[in-house]
Short mmCIF file of C-alpha atoms in Angstrom, two decimals:
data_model
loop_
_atom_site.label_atom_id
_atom_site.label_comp_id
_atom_site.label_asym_id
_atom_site.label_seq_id
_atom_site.Cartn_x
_atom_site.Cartn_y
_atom_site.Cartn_z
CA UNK A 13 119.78 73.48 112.77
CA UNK A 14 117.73 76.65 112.74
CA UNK A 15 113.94 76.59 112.36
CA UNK A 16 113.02 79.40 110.35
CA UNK A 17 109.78 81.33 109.57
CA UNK A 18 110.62 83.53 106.17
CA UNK A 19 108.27 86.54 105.97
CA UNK A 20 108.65 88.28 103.11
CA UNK A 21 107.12 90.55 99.87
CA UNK A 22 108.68 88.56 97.36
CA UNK A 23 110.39 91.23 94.77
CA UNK A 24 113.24 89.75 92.76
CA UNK A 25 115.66 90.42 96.18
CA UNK A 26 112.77 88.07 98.34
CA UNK A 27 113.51 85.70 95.72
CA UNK A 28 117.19 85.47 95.82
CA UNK A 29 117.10 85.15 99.55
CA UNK A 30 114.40 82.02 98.99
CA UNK A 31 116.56 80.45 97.11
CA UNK A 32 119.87 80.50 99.72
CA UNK A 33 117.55 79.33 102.22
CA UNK A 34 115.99 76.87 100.23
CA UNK A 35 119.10 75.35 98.89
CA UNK A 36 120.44 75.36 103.06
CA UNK A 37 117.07 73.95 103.86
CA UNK A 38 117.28 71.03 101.13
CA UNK A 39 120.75 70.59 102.91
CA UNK A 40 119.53 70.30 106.28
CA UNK A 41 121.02 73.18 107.31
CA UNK A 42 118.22 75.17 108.51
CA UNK A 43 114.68 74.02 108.65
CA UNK A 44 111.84 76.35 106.42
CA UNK A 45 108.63 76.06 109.06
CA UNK A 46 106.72 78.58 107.24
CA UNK A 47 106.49 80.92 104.42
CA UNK A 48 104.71 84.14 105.10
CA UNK A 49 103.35 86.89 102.89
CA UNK A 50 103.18 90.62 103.19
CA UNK A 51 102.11 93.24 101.63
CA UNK A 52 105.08 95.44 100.29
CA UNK A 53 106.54 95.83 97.16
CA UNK A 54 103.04 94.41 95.62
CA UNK A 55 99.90 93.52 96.49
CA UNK A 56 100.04 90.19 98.78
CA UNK A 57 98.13 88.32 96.35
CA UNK A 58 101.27 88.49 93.82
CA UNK A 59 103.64 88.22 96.61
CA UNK A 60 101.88 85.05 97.49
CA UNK A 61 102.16 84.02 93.38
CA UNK A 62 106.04 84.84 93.31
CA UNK A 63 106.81 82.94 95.98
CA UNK A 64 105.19 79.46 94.71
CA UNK A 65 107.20 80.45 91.24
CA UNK A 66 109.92 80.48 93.31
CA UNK A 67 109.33 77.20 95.48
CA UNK A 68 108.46 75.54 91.89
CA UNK A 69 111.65 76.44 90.42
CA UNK A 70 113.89 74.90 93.47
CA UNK A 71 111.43 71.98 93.54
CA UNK A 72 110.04 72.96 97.62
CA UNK A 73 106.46 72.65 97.43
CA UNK A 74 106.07 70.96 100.40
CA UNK A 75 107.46 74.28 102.25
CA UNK A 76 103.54 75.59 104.08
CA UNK A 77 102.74 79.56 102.67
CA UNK A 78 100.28 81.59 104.41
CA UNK A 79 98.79 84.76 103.22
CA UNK A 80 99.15 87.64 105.90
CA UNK A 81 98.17 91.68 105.90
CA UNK A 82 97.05 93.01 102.77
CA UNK A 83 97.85 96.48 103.79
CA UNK A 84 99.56 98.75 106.56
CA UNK A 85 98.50 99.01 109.75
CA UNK A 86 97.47 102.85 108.98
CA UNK A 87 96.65 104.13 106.10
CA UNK A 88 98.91 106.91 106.26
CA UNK A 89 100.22 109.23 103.52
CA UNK A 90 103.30 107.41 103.71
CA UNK A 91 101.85 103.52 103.16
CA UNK A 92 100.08 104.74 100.53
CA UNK A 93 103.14 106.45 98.53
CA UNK A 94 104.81 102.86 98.92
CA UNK A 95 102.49 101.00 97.36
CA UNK A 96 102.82 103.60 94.14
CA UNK A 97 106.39 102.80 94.33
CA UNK A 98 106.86 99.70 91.95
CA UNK A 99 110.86 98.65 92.03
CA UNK A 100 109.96 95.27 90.70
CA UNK A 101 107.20 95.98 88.14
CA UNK A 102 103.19 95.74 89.00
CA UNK A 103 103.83 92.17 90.12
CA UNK A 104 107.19 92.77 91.85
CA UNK A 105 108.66 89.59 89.32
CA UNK A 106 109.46 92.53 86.72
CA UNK A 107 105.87 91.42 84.71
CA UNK A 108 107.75 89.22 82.95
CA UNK A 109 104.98 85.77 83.08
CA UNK A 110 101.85 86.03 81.32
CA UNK A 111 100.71 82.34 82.86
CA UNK A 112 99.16 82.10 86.41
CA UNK A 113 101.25 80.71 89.31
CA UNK A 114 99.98 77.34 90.88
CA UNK A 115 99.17 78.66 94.19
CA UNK A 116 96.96 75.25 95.05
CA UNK A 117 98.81 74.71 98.11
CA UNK A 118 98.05 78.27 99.55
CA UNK A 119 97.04 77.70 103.55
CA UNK A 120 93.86 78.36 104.16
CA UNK A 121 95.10 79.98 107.80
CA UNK A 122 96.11 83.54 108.08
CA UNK A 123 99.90 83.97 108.27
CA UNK A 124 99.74 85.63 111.52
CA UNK A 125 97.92 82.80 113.09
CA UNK A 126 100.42 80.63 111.44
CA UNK A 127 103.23 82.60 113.25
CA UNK A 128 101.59 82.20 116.36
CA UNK A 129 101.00 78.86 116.31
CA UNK A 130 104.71 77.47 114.84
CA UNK A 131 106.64 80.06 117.44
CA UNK A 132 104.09 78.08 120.28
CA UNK A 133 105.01 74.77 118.92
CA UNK A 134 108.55 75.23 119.06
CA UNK A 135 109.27 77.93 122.19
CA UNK A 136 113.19 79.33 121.49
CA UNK A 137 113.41 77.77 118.20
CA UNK A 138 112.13 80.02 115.91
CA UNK A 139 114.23 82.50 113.98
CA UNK A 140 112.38 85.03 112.29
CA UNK A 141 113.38 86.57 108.94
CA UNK A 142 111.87 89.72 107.80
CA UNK A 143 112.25 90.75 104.41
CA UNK A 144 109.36 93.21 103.96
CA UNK A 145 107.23 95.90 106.09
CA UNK A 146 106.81 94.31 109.74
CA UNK A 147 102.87 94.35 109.15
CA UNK A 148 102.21 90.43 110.36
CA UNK A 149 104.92 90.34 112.68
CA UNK A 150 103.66 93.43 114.96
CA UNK A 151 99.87 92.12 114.12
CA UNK A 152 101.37 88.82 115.92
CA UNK A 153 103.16 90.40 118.33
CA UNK A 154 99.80 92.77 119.65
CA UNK A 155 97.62 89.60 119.07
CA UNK A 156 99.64 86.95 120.81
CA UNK A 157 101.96 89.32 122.66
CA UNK A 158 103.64 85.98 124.51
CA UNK A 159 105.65 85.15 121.69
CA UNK A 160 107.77 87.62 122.54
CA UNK A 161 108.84 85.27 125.35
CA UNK A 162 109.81 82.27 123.46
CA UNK A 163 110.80 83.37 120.09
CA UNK A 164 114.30 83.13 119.47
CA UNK A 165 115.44 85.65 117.57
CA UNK A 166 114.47 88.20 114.16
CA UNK A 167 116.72 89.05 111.42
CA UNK A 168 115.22 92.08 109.64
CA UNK A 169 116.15 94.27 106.58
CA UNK A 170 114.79 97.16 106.84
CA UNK A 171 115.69 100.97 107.82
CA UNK A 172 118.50 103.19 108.16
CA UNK A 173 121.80 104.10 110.42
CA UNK A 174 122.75 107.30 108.26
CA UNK A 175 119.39 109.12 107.41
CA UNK A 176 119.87 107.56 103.65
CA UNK A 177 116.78 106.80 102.18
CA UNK A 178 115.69 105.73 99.05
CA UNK A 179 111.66 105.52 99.68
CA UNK A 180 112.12 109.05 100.45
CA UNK A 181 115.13 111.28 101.13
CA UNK A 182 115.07 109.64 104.46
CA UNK A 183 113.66 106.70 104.55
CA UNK A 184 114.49 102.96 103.68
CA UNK A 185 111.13 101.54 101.67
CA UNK A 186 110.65 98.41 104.15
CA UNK A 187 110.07 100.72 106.79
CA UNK A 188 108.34 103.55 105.07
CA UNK A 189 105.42 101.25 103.97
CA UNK A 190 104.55 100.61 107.81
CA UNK A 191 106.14 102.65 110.21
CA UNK A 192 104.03 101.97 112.90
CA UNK A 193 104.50 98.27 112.69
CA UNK A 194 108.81 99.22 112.92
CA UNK A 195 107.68 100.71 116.14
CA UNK A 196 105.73 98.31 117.64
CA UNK A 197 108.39 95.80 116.92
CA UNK A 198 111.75 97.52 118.14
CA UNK A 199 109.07 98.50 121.19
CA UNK A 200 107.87 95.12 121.98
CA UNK A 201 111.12 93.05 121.59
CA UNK A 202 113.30 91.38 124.19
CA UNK A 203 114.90 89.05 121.67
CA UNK A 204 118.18 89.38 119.77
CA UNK A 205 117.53 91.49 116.39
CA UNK A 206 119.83 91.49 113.47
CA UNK A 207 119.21 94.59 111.59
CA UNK A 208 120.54 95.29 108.09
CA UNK A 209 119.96 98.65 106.64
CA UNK A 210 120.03 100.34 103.65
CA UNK A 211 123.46 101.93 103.71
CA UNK A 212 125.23 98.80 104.50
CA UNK A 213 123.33 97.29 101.28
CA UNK A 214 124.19 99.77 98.85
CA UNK A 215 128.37 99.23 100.47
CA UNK A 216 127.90 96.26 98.20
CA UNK A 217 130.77 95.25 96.11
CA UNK A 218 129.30 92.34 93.78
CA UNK A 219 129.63 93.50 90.21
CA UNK A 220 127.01 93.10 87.66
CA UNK A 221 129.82 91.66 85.34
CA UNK A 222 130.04 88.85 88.12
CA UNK A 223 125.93 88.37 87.87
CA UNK A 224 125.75 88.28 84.61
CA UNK A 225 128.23 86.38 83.38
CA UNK A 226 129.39 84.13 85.99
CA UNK A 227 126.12 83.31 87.87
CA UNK A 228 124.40 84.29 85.40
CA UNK A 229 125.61 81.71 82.92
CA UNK A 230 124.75 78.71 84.89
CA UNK A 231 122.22 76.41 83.74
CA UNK A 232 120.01 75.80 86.81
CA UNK A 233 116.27 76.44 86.71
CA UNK A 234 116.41 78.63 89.62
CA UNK A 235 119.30 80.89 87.61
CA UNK A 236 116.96 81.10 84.82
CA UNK A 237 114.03 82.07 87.01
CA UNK A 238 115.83 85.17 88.23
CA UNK A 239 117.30 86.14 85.09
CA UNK A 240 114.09 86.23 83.68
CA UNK A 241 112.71 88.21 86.38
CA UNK A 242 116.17 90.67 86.77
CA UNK A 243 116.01 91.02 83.03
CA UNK A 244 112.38 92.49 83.58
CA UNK A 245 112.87 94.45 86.36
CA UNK A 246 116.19 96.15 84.67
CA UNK A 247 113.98 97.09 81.78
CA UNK A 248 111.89 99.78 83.79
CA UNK A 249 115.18 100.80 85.91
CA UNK A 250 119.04 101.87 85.07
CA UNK A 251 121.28 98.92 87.01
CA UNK A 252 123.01 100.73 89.70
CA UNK A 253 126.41 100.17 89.92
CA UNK A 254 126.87 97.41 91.82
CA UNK A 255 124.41 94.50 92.22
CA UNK A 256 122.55 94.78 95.71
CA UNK A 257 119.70 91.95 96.62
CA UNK A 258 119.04 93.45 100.33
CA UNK A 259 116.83 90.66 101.12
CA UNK A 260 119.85 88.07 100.02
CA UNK A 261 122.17 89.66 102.26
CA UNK A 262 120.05 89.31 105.57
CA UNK A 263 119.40 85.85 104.59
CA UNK A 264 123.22 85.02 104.21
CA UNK A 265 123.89 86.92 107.52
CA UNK A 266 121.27 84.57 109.34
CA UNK A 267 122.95 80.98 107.29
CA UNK A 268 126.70 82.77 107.48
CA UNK A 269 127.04 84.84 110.81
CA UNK A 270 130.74 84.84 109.49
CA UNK A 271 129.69 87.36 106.59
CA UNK A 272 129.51 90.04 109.17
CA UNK A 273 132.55 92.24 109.69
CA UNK A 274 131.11 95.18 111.71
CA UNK A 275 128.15 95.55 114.08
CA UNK A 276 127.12 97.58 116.48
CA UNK A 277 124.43 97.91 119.31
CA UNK A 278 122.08 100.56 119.62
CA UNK A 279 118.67 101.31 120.71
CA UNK A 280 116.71 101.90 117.54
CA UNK A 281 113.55 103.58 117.12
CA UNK A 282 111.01 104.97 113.99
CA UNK A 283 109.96 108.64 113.36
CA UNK A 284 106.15 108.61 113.21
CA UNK A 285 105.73 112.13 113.28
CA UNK A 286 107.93 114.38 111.28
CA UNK A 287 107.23 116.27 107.97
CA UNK A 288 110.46 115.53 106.47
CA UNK A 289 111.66 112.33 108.32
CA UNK A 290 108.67 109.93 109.15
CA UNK A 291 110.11 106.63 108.57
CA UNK A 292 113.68 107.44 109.47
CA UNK A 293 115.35 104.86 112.22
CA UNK A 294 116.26 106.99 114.88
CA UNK A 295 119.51 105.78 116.97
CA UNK A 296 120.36 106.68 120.23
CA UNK A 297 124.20 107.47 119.55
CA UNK A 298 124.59 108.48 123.21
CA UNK A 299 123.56 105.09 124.37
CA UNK A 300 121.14 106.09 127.31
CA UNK A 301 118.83 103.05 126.65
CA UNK A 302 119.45 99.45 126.66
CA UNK A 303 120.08 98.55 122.59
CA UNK A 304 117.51 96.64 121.11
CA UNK A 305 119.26 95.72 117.55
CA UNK A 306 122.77 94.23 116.63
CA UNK A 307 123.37 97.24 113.63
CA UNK A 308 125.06 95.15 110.81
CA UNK A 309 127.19 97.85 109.13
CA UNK A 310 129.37 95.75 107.18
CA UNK A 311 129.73 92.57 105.37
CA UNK A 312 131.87 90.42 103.45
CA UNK A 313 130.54 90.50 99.62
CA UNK A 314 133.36 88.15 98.43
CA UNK A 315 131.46 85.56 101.10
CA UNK A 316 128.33 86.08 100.21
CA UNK A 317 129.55 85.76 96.30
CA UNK A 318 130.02 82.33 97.55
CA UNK A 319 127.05 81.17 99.21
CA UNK A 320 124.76 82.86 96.46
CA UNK A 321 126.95 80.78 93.50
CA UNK A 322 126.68 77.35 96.03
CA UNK A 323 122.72 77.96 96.09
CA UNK A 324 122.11 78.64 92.72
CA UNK A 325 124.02 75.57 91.16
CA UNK A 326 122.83 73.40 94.06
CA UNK A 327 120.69 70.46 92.66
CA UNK A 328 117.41 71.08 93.87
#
């Protein structure tokens, strides 16, 4: 059984991916140490309120949350342009409540502490999932650099393979909001890291037919929470053709290892410094250094189909 420190921003993809790790974590499948909040697609003060909506609605409570960085390591040009960018609405949960989360059982220790100290407790145990700019986990990593010793592993969304962006013509919006923090992470790490990017997200196949009125349709309190949420976000936004929750998919990946047809290892790195292409994951296609990432280029949608329809209807 995994041990599993979540950090996340908590948009409406966050959300999804709380929910198939709750519903594993309810089923003993993986263990939920920790909760951590970041700021990304929102401030971290609603990231921290969507994420006790969303322990609320699959009844975890109990599961800790800490509050972590409230901004990017730098305010550059670029960090700032993210947090203009509002996918999910002002409070990434597609301003769809007008009632004030219940975030009473808020930690009163900073999420990077709380990293530090659950990674110590349990040396080789802890799988990281990052589903939001790296900000606490390279804070952690310069802090209490000797976690990098006994951590067991990260499974990150974030970045490109193909120069596709969609935070700017080149770069993936996870990694645009704190490039330096992508660096110092891919620089630092000797563990195994899962990386899902962009392009392999937007390969997905999952119709919004299938979402709607399949999933959709089911009368869970955890389907209604996201409808809600969806319905607000895809009043501010065209739906795309196919649905894509990026955050769900690394989540699955971590719970499913099955769901991934094609990877590849590379060393990966982060443009800091270009005009055009700061933010851009730079690979090193003629494999002169030791990779640092397992590249997940494809998937099996059908898979995940399944896992996201068990979660949702579990009994929470």
């Amino acid at each position: 059984m995994k041990k599993v420190i979540v950090d996340c921003d908590a948009g409406y993809d966050d959300a999804v991916a709380l929910v198939l790790l709750i519903a594993a974590h309810k089923q003993n499948q993986v263990e939920i140490k920790a909760i951590t909040c970041v700021n990304g697609n929102v401030k971290v003060d609603h990231v921290v309120n969507n994420v006790f909506r969303t322990l609320e609605a699959c009844n975890a409570l109990d599961i800790p949350v800490y509050k972590g960085a409230h901004s990017a390591l730098i305010a550059a040009e670029t960090s700032k342009k993210a947090e203009e960018i509002r996918y999910h609405g002002r409070d990434g949960f597609g301003d769809v409540f007008t009632n004030t989360a219940d975030v009473s059982k808020l930690q009163l220790e900073h999420a990077v502490v709380a990293i530090h100290k659950l990674i110590t407790e349990n040396p080789n145990e802890i799988s990281v999932v990052c589903l939001g700019p790296l900000t606490n986990i390279a804070l952690a990593i310069k802090v209490y650099p000797e976690i990098l010793d006994i951590i067991k592993e990260f499974y990150i969304m974030g970045g490109n393979s193909t120069a596709v962006g969609n935070a700017s013509c080149q770069a993936e919006f996870n990694f645009f909001a704190d490039c330096e923090s992508v660096h110092i992470v891919l620089g630092s790490n000797i563990k195994p890291l899962w990386l899902l990017p962009w392009e392999t997200c937007i390969k997905s196949t999952i119709t919004h037919h299938w979402r709607d009125n399949i999933l959709g349709k089911e009368l869970t309190k955890v389907v209604e929470l996201i409808n809600k949420v969806e319905g607000g976000v895809y009043l501010k936004q065209t739906k795309k053709e196919f649905y894509r929750p990026c955050d769900a998919f690394t989540a699955a990946v971590l719970l499913n290892p099955d769901l991934v047809i094609k990877k590849t290892d590379y060393h990966a790195d982060i443009e800091l410094r270009g005009t055009r292409t700061r933010g851009q994951v730079v690979l090193d296609h003629l494999q002169q250094n030791e990779p640092n990432v397992h590249l997940i280029e494809e998937i099996d949608f059908r898979k995940f189909e399944e896992l996201m329809f068990s979660a949702f209807t579990f009994s929470f």
